[in-house]
PDB file of C-alpha atoms and ligand atoms in Angstrom:
ATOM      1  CA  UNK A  21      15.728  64.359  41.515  1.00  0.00           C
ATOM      2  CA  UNK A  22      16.720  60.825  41.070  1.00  0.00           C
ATOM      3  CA  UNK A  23      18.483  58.597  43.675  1.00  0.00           C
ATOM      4  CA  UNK A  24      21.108  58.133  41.279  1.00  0.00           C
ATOM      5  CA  UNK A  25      21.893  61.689  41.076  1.00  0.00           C
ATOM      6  CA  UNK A  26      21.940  62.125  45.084  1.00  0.00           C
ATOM      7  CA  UNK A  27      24.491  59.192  45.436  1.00  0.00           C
ATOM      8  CA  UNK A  28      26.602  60.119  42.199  1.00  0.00           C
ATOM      9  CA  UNK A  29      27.324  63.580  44.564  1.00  0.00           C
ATOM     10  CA  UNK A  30      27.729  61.952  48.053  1.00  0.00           C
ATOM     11  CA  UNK A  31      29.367  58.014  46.396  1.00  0.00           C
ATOM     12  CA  UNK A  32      30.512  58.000  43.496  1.00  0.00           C
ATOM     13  CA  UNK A  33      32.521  55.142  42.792  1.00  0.00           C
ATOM     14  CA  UNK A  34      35.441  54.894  39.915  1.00  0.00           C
ATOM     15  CA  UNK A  35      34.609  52.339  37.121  1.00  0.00           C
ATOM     16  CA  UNK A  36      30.764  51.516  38.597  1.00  0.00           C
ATOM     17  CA  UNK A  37      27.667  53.036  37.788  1.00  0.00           C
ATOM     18  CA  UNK A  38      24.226  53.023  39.705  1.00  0.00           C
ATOM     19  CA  UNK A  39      21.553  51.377  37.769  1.00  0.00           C
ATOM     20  CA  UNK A  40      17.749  51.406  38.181  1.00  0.00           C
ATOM     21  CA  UNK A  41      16.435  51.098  42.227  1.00  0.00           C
ATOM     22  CA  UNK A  42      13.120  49.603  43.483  1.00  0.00           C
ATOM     23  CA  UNK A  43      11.004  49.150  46.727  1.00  0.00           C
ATOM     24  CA  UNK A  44      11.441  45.350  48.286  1.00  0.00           C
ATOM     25  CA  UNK A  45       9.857  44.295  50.773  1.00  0.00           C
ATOM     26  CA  UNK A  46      11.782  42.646  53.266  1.00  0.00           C
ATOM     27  CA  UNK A  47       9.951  41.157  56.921  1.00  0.00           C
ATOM     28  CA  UNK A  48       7.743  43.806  58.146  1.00  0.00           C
ATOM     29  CA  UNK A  49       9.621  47.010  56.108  1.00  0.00           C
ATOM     30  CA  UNK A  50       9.774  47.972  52.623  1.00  0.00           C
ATOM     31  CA  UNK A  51      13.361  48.679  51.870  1.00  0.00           C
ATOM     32  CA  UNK A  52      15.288  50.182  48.497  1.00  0.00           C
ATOM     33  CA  UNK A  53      17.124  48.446  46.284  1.00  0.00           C
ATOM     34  CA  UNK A  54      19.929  50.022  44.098  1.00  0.00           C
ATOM     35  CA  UNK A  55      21.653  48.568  41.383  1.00  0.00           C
ATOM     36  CA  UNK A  56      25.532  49.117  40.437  1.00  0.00           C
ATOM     37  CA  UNK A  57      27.221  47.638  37.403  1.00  0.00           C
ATOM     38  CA  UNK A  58      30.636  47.798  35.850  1.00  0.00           C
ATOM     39  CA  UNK A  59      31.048  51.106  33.421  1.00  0.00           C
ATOM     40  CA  UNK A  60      31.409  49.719  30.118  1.00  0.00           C
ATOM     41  CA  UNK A  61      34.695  49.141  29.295  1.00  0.00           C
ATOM     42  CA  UNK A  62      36.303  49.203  33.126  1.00  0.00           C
ATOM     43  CA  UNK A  63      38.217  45.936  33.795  1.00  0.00           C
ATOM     44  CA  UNK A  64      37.615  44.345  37.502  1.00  0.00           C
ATOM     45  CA  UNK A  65      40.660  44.419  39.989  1.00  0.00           C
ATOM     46  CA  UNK A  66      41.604  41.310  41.553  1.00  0.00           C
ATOM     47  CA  UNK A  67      40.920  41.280  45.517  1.00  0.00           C
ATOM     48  CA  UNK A  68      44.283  39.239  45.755  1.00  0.00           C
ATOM     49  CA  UNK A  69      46.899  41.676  44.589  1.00  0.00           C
ATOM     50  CA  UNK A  70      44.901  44.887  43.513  1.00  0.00           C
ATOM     51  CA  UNK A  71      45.552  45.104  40.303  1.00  0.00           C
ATOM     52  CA  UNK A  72      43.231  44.942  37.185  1.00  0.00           C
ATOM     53  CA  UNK A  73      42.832  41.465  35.758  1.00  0.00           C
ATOM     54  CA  UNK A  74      40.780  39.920  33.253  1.00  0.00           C
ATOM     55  CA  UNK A  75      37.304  38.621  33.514  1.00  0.00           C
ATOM     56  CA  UNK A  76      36.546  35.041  34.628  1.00  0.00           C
ATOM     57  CA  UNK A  77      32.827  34.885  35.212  1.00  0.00           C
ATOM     58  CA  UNK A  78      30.082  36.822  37.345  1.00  0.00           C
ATOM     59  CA  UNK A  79      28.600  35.537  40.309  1.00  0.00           C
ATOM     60  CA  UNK A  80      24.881  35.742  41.338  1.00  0.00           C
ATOM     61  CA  UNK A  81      24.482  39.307  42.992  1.00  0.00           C
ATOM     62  CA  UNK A  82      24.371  40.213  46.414  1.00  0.00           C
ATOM     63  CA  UNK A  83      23.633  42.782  48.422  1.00  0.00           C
ATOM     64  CA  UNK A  84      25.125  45.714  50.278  1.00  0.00           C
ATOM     65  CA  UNK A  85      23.841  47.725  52.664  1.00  0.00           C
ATOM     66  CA  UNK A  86      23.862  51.441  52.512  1.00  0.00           C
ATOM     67  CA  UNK A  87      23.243  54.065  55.173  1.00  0.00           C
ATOM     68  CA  UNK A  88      19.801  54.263  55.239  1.00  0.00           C
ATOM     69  CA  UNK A  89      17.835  57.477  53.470  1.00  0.00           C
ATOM     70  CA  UNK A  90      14.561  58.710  55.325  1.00  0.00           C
ATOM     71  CA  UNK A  91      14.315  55.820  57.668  1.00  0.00           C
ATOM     72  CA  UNK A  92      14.264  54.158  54.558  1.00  0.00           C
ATOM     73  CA  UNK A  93      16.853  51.004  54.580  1.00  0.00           C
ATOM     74  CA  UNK A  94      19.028  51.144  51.398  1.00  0.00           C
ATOM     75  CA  UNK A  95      20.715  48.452  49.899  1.00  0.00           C
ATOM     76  CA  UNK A  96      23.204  48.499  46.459  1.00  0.00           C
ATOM     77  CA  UNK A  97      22.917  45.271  44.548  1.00  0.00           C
ATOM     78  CA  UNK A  98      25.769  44.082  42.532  1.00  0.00           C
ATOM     79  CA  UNK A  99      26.690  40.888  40.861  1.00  0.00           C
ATOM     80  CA  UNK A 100      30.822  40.487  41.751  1.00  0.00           C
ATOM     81  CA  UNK A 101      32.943  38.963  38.782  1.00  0.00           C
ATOM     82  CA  UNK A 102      35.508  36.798  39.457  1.00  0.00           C
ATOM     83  CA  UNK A 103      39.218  37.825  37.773  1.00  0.00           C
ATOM     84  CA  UNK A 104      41.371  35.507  35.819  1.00  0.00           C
ATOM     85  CA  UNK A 105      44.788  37.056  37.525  1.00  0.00           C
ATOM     86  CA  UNK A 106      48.068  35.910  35.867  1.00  0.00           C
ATOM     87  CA  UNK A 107      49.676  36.464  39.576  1.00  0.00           C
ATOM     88  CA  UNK A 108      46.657  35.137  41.957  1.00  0.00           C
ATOM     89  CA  UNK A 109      44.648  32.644  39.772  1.00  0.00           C
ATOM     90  CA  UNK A 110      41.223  33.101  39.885  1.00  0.00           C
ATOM     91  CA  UNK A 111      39.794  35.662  42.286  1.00  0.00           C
ATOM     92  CA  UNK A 112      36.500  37.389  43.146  1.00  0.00           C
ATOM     93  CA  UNK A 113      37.135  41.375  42.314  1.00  0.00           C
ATOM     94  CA  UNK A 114      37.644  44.170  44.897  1.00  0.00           C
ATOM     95  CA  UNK A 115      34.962  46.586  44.563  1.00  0.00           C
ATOM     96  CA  UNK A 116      35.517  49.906  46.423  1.00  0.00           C
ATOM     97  CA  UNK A 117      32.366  50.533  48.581  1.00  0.00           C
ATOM     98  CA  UNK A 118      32.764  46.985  50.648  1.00  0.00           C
ATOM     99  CA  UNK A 119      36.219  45.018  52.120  1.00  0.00           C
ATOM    100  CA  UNK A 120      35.663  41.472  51.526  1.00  0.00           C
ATOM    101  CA  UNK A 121      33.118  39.367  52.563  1.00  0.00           C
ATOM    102  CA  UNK A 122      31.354  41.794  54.401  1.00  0.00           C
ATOM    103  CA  UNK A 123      27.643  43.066  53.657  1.00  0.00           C
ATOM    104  CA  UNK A 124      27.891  46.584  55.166  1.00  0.00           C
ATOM    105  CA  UNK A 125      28.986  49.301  53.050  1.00  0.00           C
ATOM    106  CA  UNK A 126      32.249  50.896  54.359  1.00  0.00           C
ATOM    107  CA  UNK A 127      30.947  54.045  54.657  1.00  0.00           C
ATOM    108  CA  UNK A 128      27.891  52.544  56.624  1.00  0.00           C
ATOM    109  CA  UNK A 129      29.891  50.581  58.851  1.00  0.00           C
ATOM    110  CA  UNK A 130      31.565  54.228  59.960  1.00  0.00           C
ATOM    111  CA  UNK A 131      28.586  55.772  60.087  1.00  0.00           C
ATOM    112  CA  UNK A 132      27.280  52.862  62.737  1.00  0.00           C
ATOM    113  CA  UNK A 133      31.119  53.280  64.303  1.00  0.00           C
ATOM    114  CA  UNK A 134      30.795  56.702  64.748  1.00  0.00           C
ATOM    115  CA  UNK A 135      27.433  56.743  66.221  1.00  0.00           C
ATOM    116  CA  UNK A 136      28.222  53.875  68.419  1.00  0.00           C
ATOM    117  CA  UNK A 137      31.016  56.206  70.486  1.00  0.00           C
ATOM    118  CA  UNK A 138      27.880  58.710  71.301  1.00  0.00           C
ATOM    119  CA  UNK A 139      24.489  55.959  71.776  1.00  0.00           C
ATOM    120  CA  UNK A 140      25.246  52.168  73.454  1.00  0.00           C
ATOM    121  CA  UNK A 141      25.436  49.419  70.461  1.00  0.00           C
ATOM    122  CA  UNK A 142      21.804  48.465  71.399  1.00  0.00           C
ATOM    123  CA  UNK A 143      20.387  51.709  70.716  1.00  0.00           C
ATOM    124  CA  UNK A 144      22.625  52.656  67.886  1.00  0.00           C
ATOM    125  CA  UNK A 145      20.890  49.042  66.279  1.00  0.00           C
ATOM    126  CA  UNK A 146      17.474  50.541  67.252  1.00  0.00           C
ATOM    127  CA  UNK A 147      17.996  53.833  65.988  1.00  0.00           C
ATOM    128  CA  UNK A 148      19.034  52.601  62.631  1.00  0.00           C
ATOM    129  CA  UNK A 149      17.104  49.344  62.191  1.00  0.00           C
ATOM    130  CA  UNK A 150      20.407  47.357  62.019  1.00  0.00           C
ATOM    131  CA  UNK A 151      20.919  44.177  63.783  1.00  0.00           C
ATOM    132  CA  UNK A 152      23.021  44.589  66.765  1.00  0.00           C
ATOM    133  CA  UNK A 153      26.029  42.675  65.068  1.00  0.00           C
ATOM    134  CA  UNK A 154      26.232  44.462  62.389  1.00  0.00           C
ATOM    135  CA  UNK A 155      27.271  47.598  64.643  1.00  0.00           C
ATOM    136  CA  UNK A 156      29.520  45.354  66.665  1.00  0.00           C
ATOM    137  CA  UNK A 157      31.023  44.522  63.381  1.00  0.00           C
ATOM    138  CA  UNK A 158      31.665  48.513  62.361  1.00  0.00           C
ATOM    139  CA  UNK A 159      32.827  49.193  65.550  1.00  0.00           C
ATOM    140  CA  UNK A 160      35.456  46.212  65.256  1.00  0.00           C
ATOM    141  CA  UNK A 161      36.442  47.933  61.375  1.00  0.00           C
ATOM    142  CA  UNK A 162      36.728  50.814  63.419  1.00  0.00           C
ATOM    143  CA  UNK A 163      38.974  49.658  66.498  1.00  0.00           C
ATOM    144  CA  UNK A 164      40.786  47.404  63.543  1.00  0.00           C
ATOM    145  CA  UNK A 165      41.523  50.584  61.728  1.00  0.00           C
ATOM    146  CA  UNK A 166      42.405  52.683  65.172  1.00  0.00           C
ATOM    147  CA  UNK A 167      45.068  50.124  65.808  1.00  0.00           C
ATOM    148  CA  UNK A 168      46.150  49.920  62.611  1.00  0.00           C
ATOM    149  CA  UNK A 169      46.886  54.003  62.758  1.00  0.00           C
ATOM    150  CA  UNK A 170      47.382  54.179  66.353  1.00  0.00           C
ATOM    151  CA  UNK A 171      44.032  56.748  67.369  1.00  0.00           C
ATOM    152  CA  UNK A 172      42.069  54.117  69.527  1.00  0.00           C
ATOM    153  CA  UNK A 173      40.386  57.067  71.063  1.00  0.00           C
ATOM    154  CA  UNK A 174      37.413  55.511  73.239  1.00  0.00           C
ATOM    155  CA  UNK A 175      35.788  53.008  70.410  1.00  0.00           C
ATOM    156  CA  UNK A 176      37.395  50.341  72.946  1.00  0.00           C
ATOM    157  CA  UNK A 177      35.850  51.253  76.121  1.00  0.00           C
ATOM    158  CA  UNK A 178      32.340  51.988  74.826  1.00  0.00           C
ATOM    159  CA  UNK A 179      32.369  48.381  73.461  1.00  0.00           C
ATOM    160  CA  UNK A 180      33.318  46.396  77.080  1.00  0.00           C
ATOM    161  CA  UNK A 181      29.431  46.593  78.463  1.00  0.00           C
ATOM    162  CA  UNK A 182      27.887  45.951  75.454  1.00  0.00           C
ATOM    163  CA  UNK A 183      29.716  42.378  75.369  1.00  0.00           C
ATOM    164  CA  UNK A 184      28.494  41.644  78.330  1.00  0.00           C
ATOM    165  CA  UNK A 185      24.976  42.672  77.123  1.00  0.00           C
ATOM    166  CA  UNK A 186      25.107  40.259  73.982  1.00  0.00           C
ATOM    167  CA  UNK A 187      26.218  37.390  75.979  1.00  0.00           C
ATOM    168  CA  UNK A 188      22.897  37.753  78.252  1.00  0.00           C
ATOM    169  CA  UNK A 189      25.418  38.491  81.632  1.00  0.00           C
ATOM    170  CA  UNK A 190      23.351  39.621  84.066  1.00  0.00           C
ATOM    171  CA  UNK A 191      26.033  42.184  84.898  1.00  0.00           C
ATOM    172  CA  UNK A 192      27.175  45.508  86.927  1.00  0.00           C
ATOM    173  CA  UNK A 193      30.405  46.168  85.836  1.00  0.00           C
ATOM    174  CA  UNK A 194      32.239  49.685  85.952  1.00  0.00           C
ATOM    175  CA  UNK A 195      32.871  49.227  82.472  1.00  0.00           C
ATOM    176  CA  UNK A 196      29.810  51.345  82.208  1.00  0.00           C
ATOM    177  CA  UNK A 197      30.724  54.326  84.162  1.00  0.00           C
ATOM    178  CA  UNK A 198      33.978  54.142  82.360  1.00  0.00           C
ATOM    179  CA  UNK A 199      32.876  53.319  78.935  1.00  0.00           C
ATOM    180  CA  UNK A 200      29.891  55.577  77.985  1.00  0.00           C
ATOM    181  CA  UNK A 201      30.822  59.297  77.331  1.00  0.00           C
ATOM    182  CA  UNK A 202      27.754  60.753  78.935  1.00  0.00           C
TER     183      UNK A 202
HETATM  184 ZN1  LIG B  11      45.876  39.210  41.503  1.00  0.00          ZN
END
């Protein structure tokens, strides 16, 4: 079975299609590569006011990181065209599987958020060979969208130690006791 056909069941995304993938080797780790382009025909939506626009020009691509397959890192590559939008002017297009500027997937940055209320920040980076801000990040989306819809649950509290810990405080702070659900 293709990778295509694995993430056309679990991510399939409206007006994209997956392309060709490839081994890269990136520092010490070979990681996978996964192209998505525009399904012929679809029109980009413009980031500004979410509607479809026309094309303006494409931009070099980027990538995006995926939740990782087999230990194996996993990253979609996509080129983002910029809109022409008769109510915004010219915009880079909104693309469903990232918000913005960000370089995390939205469905990894919940998967990091979800794993960071069980496993501290640190570990949750070591576990899943991300860099310890990119899980601070997800659990930011996270707390961002908890506020946003009012179910903070205890993303906050987990969080309050870990600060501490990425600003190289030599600390002992109950934040701990109250913080970690073990
Ligand atoms: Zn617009």
């Amino acid at each position: 079975m293709l990778v295509k056909s694995i993430l056309n069941r679990v991510q399939r995304h409206r007006g994209f299609v997956y392309g060709s993938s490839r081994w890269r080797e990136q520092g010490k780790s070979t990681v996978l590569d996964i192209d998505i382009r525009p399904r012929d025909g679809s029109r980009p939506i413009c980031s500004g006011c979410g509607r479809s626009a026309p094309g303006y020009d494409t931009m070099p691509a980027r990538r995006f990181e995926f939740i990782p397959l087999w230990g194996i890192a996993v990253f979609f590559v996509y080129a983002m065209r910029r809109v022409d939008c008769p109510r915004c002017g010219v915009k880079v297009e909104k693309v469903p599987w990232a918000e913005g500027k960000n370089h995390l997937t939205t469905t990894y940055a919940w998967f990091l958020a979800r794993w960071a209320r069980r496993l501290s920040w640190k570990e949750v980076g070591e576990a899943f060979q991300t860099s310890w801000d990119n899980v601070f990040r997800s659990v930011k989306m996270a707390v961002a969208w908890g506020l946003a819809h009012r179910d903070l649950e205890s993303v906050t509290a987990i969080g309050i130690d870990e600060i501490a810990w990425k600003k190289g405080h030599k600390y002992a702070s109950s934040a701990e006791s109250v913080g970690r659900e073990q």
